[in-house]
Amino acid sequence: MNDIDAVSHVAAPHAARADTVPSLLAEIEAIGADRLRGGYSRPVFSAAELELREWFIAHATKRGLDVEIDQVGTIRAWWHTPSRSTTGAVLTGSHLDSVPGGGAFDGPLGIASALVAVDLLRARGFVPEKPLVVAAFPEEEGSRFGVACLGSRLLTGAITPERALALRDNDGDTFAEVLTRNGFSPEFVGPDVDGVRAFDSFVELHVEQGRALVDHDAAVAIGSSILGHGRWRASIRGEGNHAGTTLMSDRRDPMVAAARAIQTIRDAARTTPDARATVGRLQPVPGGTNVIASRVDFWIDVRHPDDGVTAALVESIRNALALIAAEEGCEAELTEESFSATTHFDTALRGTLESLLPDAPVLDTGAGHDAGVLASLIPTAMLFVRNPTGISHSPEEYTTDLDAQLGAEKLADVLQGLLVA
Ligand code: GLV
Ligand code: MN
Ligand code: MN
């Protein structure tokens, strides 16, 4: 991260020592670094994510923002207007948690850019006529409790508190237990529809998770829509037994059924235009080299622009799974864990962004975001920053220092347009 000096137009509120997006990301580059998987593992309320929370709060406080933390751990840092009115606040920000072995930018780029956007606006002498709130949403990836965007789903009522609090992580701890351990009171967890509706809009800046901006030869894009997506848990039960003493003809091996099912899922998605289906996580029980598993759980992520096609594809997977399991002497179950319909961002807000950033291409995305969940209650929009590798949810995810800083400038341009009464 050293080409930032080349950005001659970076407005520096306090001369050369102003924070930049690359300098902020450099401060956290060791936090949650995963020596086993590569990249970063920062599950919600892990030591790494807690450290990132402290980092964010310290930077918000340093900027004189008023920090509040809600009952599920969403951090909101308020830049108040001179009148300190809270109406019509504009929300920006992203998340601090990561997938296992994820990249450095998915989430933190949006947080660092929002902090720098505040600096840039102040350096321009801009005084907001509406409050700006920089937010960090918890468990956006769902990598600890299984449901993506858990914080924003709870706030908007897209998941009941009962279901959310009962979700378990890999250690068997419930979300309620983890909240309690971190000083929260699960009895206060619940939707805050009026609180969300009180915001004027939400603009989330995010690293692009594909290569469209490379193809457009542009650094920043405006988001148009989020592909509908959901997660299902497949559970195949067979008979646990000894790897050496059980004849091949006597086995009821759920791992074999899972392997066949995974291939069938890939084939089903390949023959459904525009569909994506992924099995990225599989858990044999008990999981020993010399043990035929008694049960195999695996998770299927299915995405398609037409939610009806997603439903039909999942039904075909359900049928195939039952058939394959029966052929292997096993039993299968498929359970929906979360679903988000295809989201088209608010057209009026998008139009405003297009007029503020006339050169920015407009792109859809196959990735899920809190902006997609909050879109059910308030106008939301997204900005994407070029990722030369086009890779995400991987250590290969990347953005250049120049583009990262430019993204914050574009975010500042957008916020400046939105923060006038
Ligand atoms: C989150 O990044 C998702 O698309 O699942
Ligand atoms: Mn993200
Ligand atoms: Mn992600």
Coordinates of C-alpha atoms and ligand atoms in Angstrom, one line a residue:
M1 CA 0.0 0.0 0.0
N2 CA 2.4 2.7 -1.2
D3 CA 1.0 4.3 -4.3
I4 CA -1.2 6.6 -2.4
D5 CA 1.4 9.4 -2.5
A6 CA 0.6 9.5 -6.2
V7 CA -3.0 10.7 -5.5
S8 CA -2.3 14.4 -5.7
H9 CA -5.9 15.5 -5.2
V10 CA -6.4 13.8 -1.8
A11 CA -7.8 16.5 0.4
A12 CA -5.8 16.3 3.7
P13 CA -7.6 17.9 6.7
H14 CA -4.4 18.0 8.8
A15 CA -1.7 18.3 6.1
A16 CA 0.3 15.1 5.4
R17 CA -0.8 13.1 8.3
A18 CA -4.5 12.7 7.3
D19 CA -5.8 9.2 7.3
T20 CA -6.4 7.7 3.9
V21 CA -8.3 4.5 3.0
P22 CA -5.0 2.6 2.5
S23 CA -3.5 3.9 5.7
L24 CA -6.6 2.9 7.7
L25 CA -6.6 -0.6 6.2
A26 CA -2.9 -0.9 6.9
E27 CA -3.7 -0.3 10.6
I28 CA -5.8 -3.5 10.6
E29 CA -3.8 -5.7 8.3
A30 CA -2.6 -8.0 11.0
I31 CA -6.0 -8.4 12.8
G32 CA -7.6 -11.7 12.1
A33 CA -4.9 -12.8 9.6
D34 CA -5.5 -16.5 9.2
R35 CA -2.2 -18.4 9.0
L36 CA -4.0 -21.7 8.2
R37 CA -6.3 -20.6 5.4
G38 CA -4.6 -17.5 4.2
G39 CA -6.5 -14.2 4.2
Y40 CA -8.6 -13.1 7.1
S41 CA -11.0 -15.0 9.4
R42 CA -12.9 -12.4 11.4
P43 CA -16.2 -14.0 12.5
V44 CA -18.6 -11.8 14.4
F45 CA -17.6 -11.4 18.1
S46 CA -14.3 -13.3 17.7
A47 CA -11.2 -11.7 19.2
A48 CA -10.4 -10.3 15.8
E49 CA -13.8 -8.8 15.1
L50 CA -13.9 -7.3 18.6
E51 CA -10.5 -5.7 17.9
L52 CA -11.8 -4.3 14.7
R53 CA -14.8 -2.9 16.6
E54 CA -12.5 -1.1 19.0
W55 CA -10.5 0.2 16.0
F56 CA -13.6 1.6 14.4
I57 CA -14.9 3.1 17.6
A58 CA -11.5 4.8 18.3
H59 CA -11.5 6.3 14.8
A60 CA -15.1 7.5 15.1
T61 CA -14.3 9.0 18.6
K62 CA -11.2 10.6 17.2
R63 CA -13.4 12.4 14.6
G64 CA -15.8 13.6 17.3
L65 CA -18.6 11.2 16.1
D66 CA -21.1 10.1 18.7
V67 CA -20.9 6.3 19.0
E68 CA -23.9 4.2 19.9
I69 CA -24.2 0.4 19.9
D70 CA -27.6 -1.3 19.6
Q71 CA -28.9 -4.5 21.1
V72 CA -27.4 -6.8 18.4
G73 CA -24.0 -5.1 18.2
T74 CA -24.5 -2.7 15.3
I75 CA -22.2 0.2 15.8
R76 CA -23.4 3.6 14.7
A77 CA -21.2 6.7 14.7
W78 CA -23.1 10.0 14.3
W79 CA -21.8 13.1 12.7
H80 CA -24.4 15.6 13.9
T81 CA -25.6 18.7 12.2
P82 CA -25.1 22.0 14.2
S83 CA -28.7 21.7 15.3
R84 CA -28.2 18.0 16.4
S85 CA -31.5 17.1 14.9
T86 CA -31.6 13.3 14.2
T87 CA -34.2 13.4 11.5
G88 CA -33.4 12.4 7.9
A89 CA -30.0 11.0 8.8
V90 CA -28.1 9.4 5.9
L91 CA -26.5 6.0 6.7
T92 CA -23.3 4.7 5.3
G93 CA -20.8 2.0 6.3
S94 CA -20.6 -1.8 5.9
H95 CA -19.3 -4.6 8.0
L96 CA -16.2 -5.8 9.8
D97 CA -16.7 -9.6 9.9
S98 CA -15.3 -11.8 7.2
V99 CA -15.9 -15.2 5.6
P100 CA -13.3 -17.8 6.7
G101 CA -10.0 -17.0 4.9
G102 CA -11.6 -14.0 3.2
G103 CA -10.0 -10.9 1.7
A104 CA -9.0 -7.6 3.3
F105 CA -11.6 -5.4 1.6
D106 CA -15.0 -7.1 1.8
G107 CA -16.6 -5.0 4.6
P108 CA -13.7 -3.0 6.0
L109 CA -13.3 -1.0 2.7
G110 CA -16.8 0.4 3.2
I111 CA -16.0 1.3 6.9
A112 CA -12.6 2.9 6.1
S113 CA -14.0 4.8 3.1
A114 CA -16.9 6.2 5.2
L115 CA -14.4 7.5 7.9
V116 CA -12.2 9.0 5.2
A117 CA -15.3 10.5 3.5
V118 CA -16.1 12.3 6.7
D119 CA -12.6 13.7 6.7
L120 CA -12.8 14.7 3.1
L121 CA -16.1 16.5 3.6
R122 CA -14.8 18.4 6.5
A123 CA -11.7 19.3 4.5
R124 CA -14.0 20.7 1.9
G125 CA -15.6 22.9 4.6
F126 CA -18.9 21.1 4.1
V127 CA -21.4 21.4 7.0
P128 CA -24.1 18.7 6.7
E129 CA -27.7 19.8 6.9
K130 CA -28.7 16.2 7.8
P131 CA -26.8 13.9 10.2
L132 CA -24.4 11.3 8.7
V133 CA -24.2 7.9 10.4
V134 CA -21.3 5.5 9.8
A135 CA -22.5 2.0 10.7
A136 CA -20.8 -1.4 11.1
F137 CA -23.3 -4.2 10.8
P138 CA -22.7 -7.5 12.7
E139 CA -22.6 -11.0 11.1
E140 CA -23.0 -9.8 7.5
E141 CA -21.3 -12.9 6.2
G142 CA -23.2 -15.3 8.4
S143 CA -19.9 -17.2 8.8
R144 CA -20.4 -17.8 12.5
F145 CA -24.2 -18.3 12.9
G146 CA -25.1 -19.3 9.4
V147 CA -27.5 -16.5 8.5
A148 CA -26.0 -13.7 6.4
C149 CA -26.8 -10.1 7.3
L150 CA -28.1 -11.3 10.7
G151 CA -27.9 -7.8 12.3
S152 CA -29.8 -6.0 9.5
R153 CA -32.3 -8.9 9.2
L154 CA -33.0 -8.6 13.0
L155 CA -33.4 -4.8 12.7
T156 CA -35.8 -5.0 9.8
G157 CA -37.8 -7.9 11.2
A158 CA -36.6 -10.3 8.4
I159 CA -35.8 -12.9 11.0
T160 CA -37.5 -13.4 14.4
P161 CA -35.5 -12.8 17.5
E162 CA -36.4 -16.3 18.7
R163 CA -34.9 -17.9 15.7
A164 CA -31.9 -15.6 15.6
L165 CA -31.1 -16.1 19.3
A166 CA -31.2 -19.9 19.0
L167 CA -28.8 -20.0 16.0
R168 CA -25.6 -21.9 17.0
D169 CA -22.0 -21.5 16.0
N170 CA -19.6 -24.4 15.3
D171 CA -18.8 -24.7 19.1
G172 CA -22.5 -25.1 19.9
D173 CA -22.9 -21.7 21.4
T174 CA -26.1 -19.9 20.7
F175 CA -26.2 -16.3 19.4
A176 CA -28.0 -15.4 22.7
E177 CA -25.1 -16.9 24.7
V178 CA -22.5 -15.1 22.6
L179 CA -24.4 -11.8 22.9
T180 CA -24.6 -12.2 26.7
R181 CA -20.9 -13.0 26.9
N182 CA -20.3 -9.7 25.1
G183 CA -22.3 -7.6 27.4
F184 CA -25.6 -7.5 25.5
S185 CA -29.1 -8.4 26.8
P186 CA -30.8 -10.9 24.4
E187 CA -34.2 -10.0 25.9
F188 CA -33.9 -6.6 24.1
V189 CA -33.1 -8.1 20.7
G190 CA -35.9 -7.4 18.3
P191 CA -36.9 -5.4 15.2
D192 CA -36.5 -1.7 15.1
V193 CA -38.5 -0.9 12.0
D194 CA -39.3 2.7 13.1
G195 CA -35.6 3.3 13.9
V196 CA -34.5 2.0 10.5
R197 CA -37.3 4.0 8.7
A198 CA -36.1 7.2 10.4
F199 CA -33.0 7.1 8.2
D200 CA -33.3 8.9 4.9
S201 CA -31.2 6.4 3.0
F202 CA -28.3 4.0 3.1
V203 CA -25.3 4.1 0.8
E204 CA -22.9 1.1 1.2
L205 CA -19.5 1.2 -0.5
H206 CA -18.0 -2.2 -1.3
V207 CA -15.2 -3.8 -3.1
E208 CA -16.4 -5.1 -6.4
Q209 CA -16.7 -8.9 -6.3
G210 CA -16.3 -9.4 -10.0
R211 CA -14.3 -8.0 -12.9
A212 CA -16.9 -5.7 -14.6
L213 CA -15.2 -2.5 -13.6
V214 CA -11.9 -3.8 -15.1
D215 CA -13.9 -4.4 -18.3
H216 CA -15.4 -0.9 -18.1
D217 CA -12.0 0.7 -17.4
A218 CA -13.6 2.6 -14.5
A219 CA -12.7 2.8 -10.8
V220 CA -16.2 3.1 -9.2
A221 CA -19.6 1.9 -10.2
I222 CA -23.1 2.4 -8.9
G223 CA -25.1 -0.7 -7.9
S224 CA -28.4 -1.5 -9.5
S225 CA -29.5 -4.8 -8.0
I226 CA -28.6 -7.8 -5.9
L227 CA -29.2 -11.3 -7.1
G228 CA -31.7 -13.3 -5.1
H229 CA -29.9 -15.8 -2.9
G230 CA -30.5 -18.3 -0.2
R231 CA -28.9 -21.0 1.9
W232 CA -30.1 -24.5 2.6
R233 CA -28.7 -27.2 4.9
A234 CA -28.7 -30.7 3.5
S235 CA -28.4 -33.5 6.2
I236 CA -27.8 -37.0 5.1
R237 CA -28.0 -39.8 7.6
G238 CA -26.4 -43.2 7.1
E239 CA -24.7 -45.7 9.4
G240 CA -21.5 -44.9 11.1
N241 CA -19.1 -47.9 11.1
H242 CA -15.5 -49.1 10.8
A243 CA -13.5 -48.3 7.7
G244 CA -11.7 -51.6 7.8
T245 CA -14.2 -54.2 8.8
T246 CA -17.3 -53.0 6.9
L247 CA -17.5 -54.6 3.4
M248 CA -18.2 -52.1 0.6
S249 CA -21.5 -53.9 -0.1
D250 CA -22.6 -53.4 3.5
R251 CA -22.2 -49.7 3.8
R252 CA -24.7 -46.9 4.1
D253 CA -22.3 -44.1 3.7
P254 CA -23.7 -40.6 3.7
M255 CA -20.4 -39.2 2.4
V256 CA -20.9 -41.1 -0.9
A257 CA -24.4 -39.8 -1.1
A258 CA -23.2 -36.2 -0.4
A259 CA -20.5 -36.5 -3.1
R260 CA -23.1 -37.7 -5.7
A261 CA -25.5 -35.0 -4.6
I262 CA -23.0 -32.2 -4.9
Q263 CA -22.2 -33.2 -8.4
T264 CA -25.9 -33.3 -9.2
I265 CA -26.3 -29.8 -7.8
R266 CA -23.5 -28.5 -9.9
D267 CA -25.1 -30.1 -13.0
A268 CA -28.6 -28.7 -12.2
A269 CA -27.2 -25.2 -11.8
R270 CA -25.2 -25.5 -15.1
T271 CA -28.4 -26.4 -17.0
T272 CA -30.4 -23.5 -15.5
P273 CA -29.5 -20.3 -17.3
D274 CA -28.1 -17.6 -14.9
A275 CA -28.3 -19.9 -11.9
R276 CA -25.4 -20.3 -9.4
A277 CA -25.3 -23.1 -6.9
T278 CA -22.4 -23.7 -4.5
V279 CA -21.5 -26.2 -1.8
G280 CA -18.6 -24.6 0.1
R281 CA -19.0 -26.2 3.5
L282 CA -19.4 -29.9 4.4
Q283 CA -19.3 -31.4 7.9
P284 CA -19.1 -35.2 8.4
V285 CA -20.1 -36.6 11.8
P286 CA -18.0 -37.7 13.6
G287 CA -15.3 -36.9 11.0
G288 CA -12.5 -39.5 11.2
T289 CA -10.2 -40.9 8.5
N290 CA -11.0 -44.5 9.5
V291 CA -14.6 -43.9 10.2
I292 CA -17.6 -44.2 7.9
A293 CA -19.6 -41.1 8.8
S294 CA -23.0 -41.6 10.4
R295 CA -24.2 -38.2 9.1
V296 CA -23.0 -35.6 6.6
D297 CA -24.3 -32.0 6.7
F298 CA -23.5 -29.7 3.8
W299 CA -24.7 -26.2 2.9
I300 CA -26.0 -25.2 -0.5
D301 CA -25.9 -21.5 -1.6
V302 CA -28.3 -21.0 -4.6
R303 CA -28.7 -17.7 -6.5
H304 CA -30.8 -16.6 -9.5
P305 CA -32.4 -13.3 -10.6
D306 CA -35.8 -14.9 -10.8
D307 CA -36.9 -16.1 -7.3
G308 CA -39.3 -18.6 -8.8
V309 CA -36.4 -20.2 -10.7
T310 CA -34.5 -20.4 -7.4
A311 CA -37.4 -22.1 -5.8
A312 CA -37.8 -24.6 -8.6
L313 CA -34.1 -25.4 -8.7
V314 CA -34.1 -26.0 -4.9
E315 CA -37.1 -28.3 -5.3
S316 CA -35.2 -30.3 -8.0
I317 CA -32.2 -30.5 -5.7
R318 CA -34.5 -31.7 -2.9
N319 CA -35.9 -34.5 -5.1
A320 CA -32.4 -35.5 -6.4
L321 CA -31.1 -35.6 -2.8
A322 CA -33.9 -37.9 -1.6
L323 CA -33.3 -40.2 -4.6
I324 CA -29.5 -40.4 -4.2
A325 CA -29.8 -40.8 -0.4
A326 CA -32.2 -43.7 -0.9
E327 CA -29.9 -45.4 -3.5
E328 CA -27.1 -45.2 -0.9
G329 CA -29.2 -46.6 1.9
C330 CA -29.4 -43.2 3.6
E331 CA -32.0 -40.6 4.4
A332 CA -31.8 -36.9 3.5
E333 CA -33.3 -33.7 4.7
L334 CA -33.1 -30.2 3.2
T335 CA -33.8 -27.2 5.3
E336 CA -33.9 -23.5 4.3
E337 CA -31.7 -21.4 6.5
S338 CA -32.1 -18.0 4.8
F339 CA -33.5 -16.4 1.7
S340 CA -33.2 -13.0 0.2
A341 CA -35.3 -12.1 -2.8
T342 CA -33.7 -10.3 -5.7
T343 CA -33.4 -6.6 -4.7
H344 CA -33.6 -3.7 -7.1
F345 CA -32.2 -0.6 -5.4
D346 CA -34.4 2.5 -5.1
T347 CA -34.5 4.1 -8.6
A348 CA -34.8 7.7 -7.3
L349 CA -31.8 7.3 -5.1
R350 CA -29.9 5.6 -7.9
G351 CA -30.8 8.4 -10.2
T352 CA -29.4 10.9 -7.6
L353 CA -26.1 8.9 -7.5
E354 CA -26.0 8.8 -11.3
S355 CA -26.3 12.6 -11.4
L356 CA -23.6 13.0 -8.8
L357 CA -21.3 10.5 -10.4
P358 CA -22.1 10.8 -14.1
D359 CA -19.2 8.8 -15.3
A360 CA -19.8 5.8 -13.1
P361 CA -21.1 2.6 -14.8
V362 CA -24.2 1.0 -13.3
L363 CA -23.7 -2.7 -12.3
D364 CA -25.7 -5.4 -10.6
T365 CA -24.1 -7.9 -8.2
G366 CA -24.3 -11.5 -7.4
A367 CA -23.2 -10.9 -3.8
G368 CA -25.5 -10.2 -0.8
H369 CA -25.2 -7.1 1.3
D370 CA -26.9 -5.4 4.3
A371 CA -28.0 -2.8 1.7
G372 CA -30.2 -5.5 0.2
V373 CA -31.8 -6.2 3.5
L374 CA -32.3 -2.6 4.5
A375 CA -33.8 -1.9 1.1
S376 CA -37.1 -3.4 2.4
L377 CA -37.5 -0.3 4.6
I378 CA -35.5 2.6 3.2
P379 CA -34.0 3.7 -0.1
T380 CA -30.6 2.0 -0.4
A381 CA -27.8 2.3 -2.9
M382 CA -24.3 0.9 -3.4
L383 CA -21.0 1.9 -4.8
F384 CA -18.5 -0.7 -6.0
V385 CA -14.7 -0.1 -6.2
R386 CA -12.7 -1.8 -8.8
N387 CA -11.1 -5.2 -7.9
P388 CA -8.3 -6.0 -10.5
T389 CA -8.4 -9.7 -9.7
G390 CA -12.2 -9.9 -9.8
I391 CA -11.9 -12.4 -7.0
S392 CA -13.6 -12.1 -3.6
H393 CA -14.2 -14.3 -0.5
S394 CA -10.6 -15.2 -1.0
P395 CA -7.2 -13.8 -0.1
E396 CA -6.9 -12.8 -3.8
E397 CA -9.5 -10.1 -3.3
Y398 CA -7.8 -6.8 -4.1
T399 CA -8.2 -3.1 -4.8
T400 CA -5.3 -0.7 -5.5
D401 CA -4.5 2.1 -3.1
L402 CA -5.4 4.7 -5.7
D403 CA -8.9 3.2 -6.4
A404 CA -9.5 2.7 -2.6
Q405 CA -8.9 6.4 -2.0
L406 CA -10.8 7.4 -5.1
G407 CA -13.7 5.3 -3.9
A408 CA -13.8 7.4 -0.6
E409 CA -13.8 10.6 -2.7
K410 CA -16.7 9.4 -4.7
L411 CA -18.5 8.4 -1.6
A412 CA -17.8 11.9 -0.2
D413 CA -19.3 13.4 -3.4
V414 CA -22.4 11.2 -3.0
L415 CA -22.8 12.0 0.7
Q416 CA -22.3 15.7 0.1
G417 CA -25.2 15.6 -2.4
L418 CA -27.4 13.6 0.0
L419 CA -26.6 15.6 3.2
V420 CA -28.3 18.8 2.0
A421 CA -31.8 19.3 3.3
Ligands
GLV1 C1 -22.0 -12.3 1.1 O1 -21.0 -11.7 0.7 C2 -22.7 -13.2 0.2 O2 -22.9 -12.8 -1.0 O3 -23.0 -14.3 0.6
MN2 MN -19.5 -7.6 2.2
MN3 MN -18.8 -11.1 1.6

